[in-house]
Coordinates of C-alpha atoms and ligand atoms in Angstrom, one line a residue:
M180 CA 32.6 115.7 -21.0
G181 CA 33.9 115.1 -17.7
L182 CA 33.9 113.2 -14.6
A183 CA 31.2 113.1 -12.3
D184 CA 30.3 112.3 -8.2
V185 CA 26.8 110.7 -8.4
H186 CA 26.6 111.4 -4.1
A187 CA 28.2 114.4 -2.7
H188 CA 26.2 117.1 -0.1
L189 CA 27.1 120.1 -0.3
T190 CA 24.5 121.3 1.6
H191 CA 26.5 119.6 4.0
P192 CA 27.3 122.8 7.3
R193 CA 30.9 121.9 6.7
F194 CA 31.0 123.6 3.3
A195 CA 29.2 126.4 4.4
G196 CA 32.2 128.6 4.1
D197 CA 34.1 127.5 1.1
L198 CA 31.3 126.0 -1.5
V199 CA 33.1 128.2 -3.9
G200 CA 36.5 126.7 -3.5
V201 CA 35.0 124.0 -3.8
I202 CA 33.3 123.9 -6.8
A203 CA 36.5 125.7 -8.3
R204 CA 38.9 122.8 -7.3
A205 CA 36.2 120.4 -8.5
R206 CA 36.2 121.6 -12.2
D207 CA 40.0 121.9 -11.9
A208 CA 39.6 118.8 -11.3
G209 CA 38.0 117.4 -14.0
V210 CA 34.5 117.3 -13.1
T211 CA 31.9 118.3 -15.0
S212 CA 28.3 117.0 -12.9
I213 CA 28.4 116.8 -9.7
V214 CA 25.2 115.1 -8.2
V215 CA 24.0 116.9 -4.8
N216 CA 21.9 114.1 -3.1
G217 CA 18.9 115.7 -0.6
L218 CA 18.0 114.1 3.0
N219 CA 14.6 115.3 3.6
A220 CA 12.4 117.8 2.7
A221 CA 14.2 121.5 3.7
D222 CA 17.7 119.9 2.4
N223 CA 15.7 119.2 -0.9
A224 CA 14.5 122.9 -0.7
A225 CA 18.4 123.9 -0.1
V226 CA 20.1 121.2 -2.7
R227 CA 17.3 122.8 -5.7
D228 CA 19.0 125.9 -4.4
L229 CA 22.2 125.3 -5.1
A230 CA 21.4 123.8 -8.3
R231 CA 20.1 126.9 -9.3
R232 CA 23.2 128.6 -8.9
E233 CA 25.6 126.3 -10.6
P234 CA 25.2 124.7 -13.2
A235 CA 27.6 121.5 -12.6
I236 CA 24.8 120.5 -10.6
R237 CA 22.1 118.1 -10.6
P238 CA 19.8 117.9 -8.1
A239 CA 18.9 114.1 -6.4
F240 CA 15.7 115.2 -4.1
G241 CA 15.8 112.1 -1.2
L242 CA 14.2 110.9 1.7
Y243 CA 17.5 109.4 4.4
P244 CA 16.3 106.6 5.4
V245 CA 17.0 106.8 9.3
D246 CA 15.2 110.9 8.9
A247 CA 12.2 108.7 7.0
V248 CA 11.5 107.3 11.2
L249 CA 13.5 109.0 13.1
P250 CA 9.7 110.3 15.2
E251 CA 8.7 106.4 15.8
M252 CA 12.4 106.5 17.0
R253 CA 12.2 109.0 19.1
A254 CA 9.0 107.7 20.4
L255 CA 10.8 104.3 21.4
G256 CA 13.3 106.4 23.0
I257 CA 16.5 105.1 20.6
E258 CA 19.9 107.4 20.2
Y259 CA 20.4 109.0 17.2
P260 CA 22.5 111.8 17.0
R261 CA 20.9 114.8 14.1
E262 CA 22.3 118.0 13.2
G263 CA 19.7 120.6 12.5
P264 CA 16.3 120.9 12.8
E265 CA 13.8 117.1 11.4
P266 CA 11.8 117.7 9.1
P267 CA 8.2 115.8 9.1
V268 CA 8.2 113.0 7.4
A269 CA 4.8 113.5 5.7
E270 CA 6.3 117.0 4.8
S271 CA 9.4 115.6 3.1
V272 CA 7.3 113.2 0.6
A273 CA 4.8 115.5 0.1
W274 CA 7.7 118.0 -1.1
L275 CA 9.3 115.6 -3.4
R276 CA 5.9 114.8 -4.9
A277 CA 5.0 118.5 -5.2
H278 CA 9.1 118.6 -6.7
V279 CA 10.0 115.8 -8.4
D280 CA 9.5 116.8 -12.2
E281 CA 12.5 119.4 -11.5
A282 CA 14.7 116.5 -9.9
F283 CA 18.1 115.1 -11.8
A284 CA 17.6 111.7 -10.1
V285 CA 15.4 110.6 -7.0
G286 CA 17.9 110.2 -3.7
E287 CA 18.5 109.6 -1.9
I288 CA 16.2 106.4 -0.4
G289 CA 16.9 103.6 0.9
L290 CA 16.6 101.0 3.7
D291 CA 18.8 101.3 7.1
G292 CA 19.1 99.1 9.4
Y293 CA 22.8 100.1 10.9
W294 CA 20.6 103.0 12.8
V295 CA 16.9 101.3 12.2
P296 CA 15.6 98.8 15.0
V297 CA 13.9 95.9 13.3
E298 CA 10.6 96.8 14.2
L299 CA 10.7 100.1 12.3
W300 CA 11.8 97.8 9.4
P301 CA 8.1 97.1 8.1
R302 CA 7.2 101.0 8.2
Q303 CA 11.0 101.7 6.7
E304 CA 10.1 99.7 3.5
E305 CA 6.6 101.2 3.2
I306 CA 7.9 104.6 3.0
F307 CA 10.5 103.4 0.8
R308 CA 8.3 102.0 -1.9
E309 CA 6.7 104.6 -2.0
L310 CA 9.5 106.9 -3.1
V311 CA 10.7 104.6 -5.3
A312 CA 7.1 104.2 -6.6
L313 CA 7.0 108.0 -7.6
A314 CA 10.7 108.1 -9.1
M315 CA 9.3 104.9 -11.8
A316 CA 6.3 107.3 -12.2
A317 CA 8.1 110.1 -13.0
D318 CA 10.5 108.1 -15.2
K319 CA 14.2 109.3 -13.2
P320 CA 16.6 107.4 -11.6
I321 CA 16.6 106.4 -8.1
V322 CA 20.1 106.7 -5.5
I323 CA 19.9 104.3 -3.1
H324 CA 21.6 103.9 0.8
T325 CA 21.1 101.3 2.4
R326 CA 23.3 99.7 4.9
K327 CA 23.2 96.0 6.6
R328 CA 19.3 95.5 4.3
E329 CA 20.5 95.1 0.9
Q330 CA 19.4 91.8 0.3
R331 CA 16.3 93.4 0.7
A332 CA 16.1 96.2 -0.9
L333 CA 17.5 94.5 -4.2
E334 CA 14.6 92.2 -3.6
I335 CA 11.8 95.5 -3.6
L336 CA 13.5 97.6 -6.3
T337 CA 13.3 94.0 -8.0
E338 CA 9.7 93.2 -7.1
M339 CA 8.9 96.8 -8.0
G340 CA 10.4 96.1 -11.6
A341 CA 13.2 99.9 -10.8
R342 CA 15.8 99.6 -13.4
R343 CA 17.7 102.6 -13.3
V344 CA 19.4 102.1 -9.8
C345 CA 22.4 103.6 -8.5
W346 CA 23.6 101.9 -4.7
H347 CA 26.2 104.4 -3.1
C348 CA 28.7 103.2 -0.8
F349 CA 27.9 100.0 -1.1
G350 CA 29.3 98.4 2.1
G351 CA 27.8 94.7 2.0
K352 CA 29.4 91.6 0.3
V353 CA 31.6 92.2 -3.0
R354 CA 28.9 88.5 -4.0
L355 CA 25.6 90.6 -3.8
A356 CA 27.7 93.8 -5.2
Q357 CA 28.3 91.3 -8.7
R358 CA 24.8 90.2 -8.5
I359 CA 23.3 93.6 -8.4
A360 CA 25.6 94.5 -11.5
A361 CA 24.1 92.0 -13.3
H362 CA 20.8 92.6 -13.2
G363 CA 21.4 96.2 -14.3
H364 CA 21.3 98.3 -11.8
W365 CA 25.1 100.9 -11.8
L366 CA 27.3 101.2 -7.9
S367 CA 28.8 104.3 -7.2
I368 CA 32.8 103.9 -5.9
P369 CA 33.5 106.4 -3.3
A370 CA 36.6 108.5 -2.8
N371 CA 38.1 106.2 0.3
A372 CA 38.3 102.8 -2.5
Q373 CA 42.6 102.7 -2.1
R374 CA 42.0 102.0 1.3
S375 CA 39.2 100.1 1.2
E376 CA 39.5 96.0 0.0
S377 CA 36.1 95.7 -0.7
F378 CA 35.4 98.9 -3.0
T379 CA 39.4 97.5 -4.4
R380 CA 37.7 93.9 -5.8
M381 CA 34.1 95.6 -7.5
L382 CA 36.3 97.8 -9.2
Q383 CA 38.5 95.0 -10.8
T384 CA 35.7 92.3 -11.2
I385 CA 32.8 94.5 -11.6
P386 CA 31.5 95.1 -15.2
P387 CA 33.2 99.0 -16.1
E388 CA 30.2 100.4 -17.4
R389 CA 28.2 99.3 -13.8
L390 CA 30.1 101.8 -12.7
L391 CA 29.4 105.0 -11.0
L392 CA 31.9 107.9 -9.2
E393 CA 30.4 109.6 -5.4
T394 CA 31.8 110.9 -2.3
D395 CA 29.5 111.0 0.0
C396 CA 31.2 114.3 1.1
P397 CA 31.8 115.6 3.0
Y398 CA 32.0 111.6 4.5
L399 CA 34.4 108.9 3.7
S400 CA 37.6 111.0 2.5
P401 CA 40.8 109.7 0.9
D402 CA 42.4 111.0 3.7
R403 CA 40.7 110.8 6.7
V404 CA 41.6 114.4 7.8
R405 CA 39.9 116.7 5.7
P406 CA 36.6 116.3 4.7
S407 CA 36.1 115.3 1.1
E408 CA 35.1 116.6 -1.8
P409 CA 33.8 116.4 -5.4
A410 CA 37.2 116.9 -7.1
D411 CA 38.6 113.7 -4.8
V412 CA 36.6 111.5 -7.7
A413 CA 39.4 112.4 -9.4
A414 CA 42.3 111.3 -7.6
T415 CA 39.2 108.0 -7.7
A416 CA 38.8 106.9 -11.9
A417 CA 43.5 107.9 -11.9
Y418 CA 42.9 104.0 -9.2
A419 CA 40.3 102.2 -11.6
A420 CA 42.6 103.7 -14.5
R421 CA 45.4 102.1 -13.0
L422 CA 43.3 98.5 -11.8
W423 CA 41.8 98.2 -15.6
E424 CA 45.4 99.4 -16.7
V425 CA 44.2 101.4 -19.8
T426 CA 45.0 105.0 -19.3
P427 CA 43.6 107.7 -16.9
A428 CA 41.3 109.5 -20.1
V429 CA 40.0 105.9 -20.6
A430 CA 39.2 104.9 -17.1
E431 CA 37.5 108.5 -17.5
E432 CA 35.2 107.8 -20.8
R433 CA 34.0 104.6 -19.4
F434 CA 32.8 106.5 -16.3
A435 CA 31.0 108.7 -18.2
A436 CA 29.1 106.1 -20.6
S437 CA 28.0 104.8 -17.5
F438 CA 26.8 107.9 -15.9
A439 CA 25.5 108.3 -19.9
A440 CA 23.2 104.8 -19.4
L441 CA 21.7 105.4 -16.1
F442 CA 20.7 109.1 -15.9
G443 CA 20.1 109.9 -19.4
V444 CA 23.0 112.5 -20.4
L445 CA 27.1 112.2 -20.3
P446 CA 28.4 113.6 -17.4
Ligands
LIG181 ZN1 24.0 110.3 1.5

């Protein structure tokens, strides 16, 4: 048993030169599971290949909610900064359908109203529903990305009866996060929690059995200078231990139990 980072992007070009180091530092920090989330067909394939080489890596296959409507956004002339190729959406959905059985989880998927204009929300929801149904039919946990559309995502997940759901880097109101936890879903707290009032409040007020740790690496770094990496969850676990007034070992056990309840295996 150890710590888990439930949301990492180790296929990101930032890690290309030092993946061995990143994984070694995670191991040294006590991290035994890293759930690497895919964003589209090409990225999902890269995640799968990485997981085949590295036993600590658990592959999540997804379709980033902005990527899901990128052709429509381009057609409307909307600027969206994106690195790398733009795989066709149908190809990404088909890839997921073909490989869902190999997935540790389905994600990241969700709704994004920050980049995506309101006229494309119905199309984004349609794809989201299709992927949630796919995950549920395969009995896979779901990792949710949502920005500005947290309420709507909860409505859809509730209506569809999705239970094994982890909300990654929740940016909505803390009250809504509390409702999501009370509803029986999980929320993962990123490594920048110590300088975030809302993530600190979530650690203080949401039952530990509904909380997990993540980095979203290379994003959301705790020190803003270097990219974040899975080893950073150790400092968040220590921070949670201080807030909960328990030993780091107890905090680690709580997060491990929470991981096991969602994913069905210990980290
Ligand atoms: Zn992500």
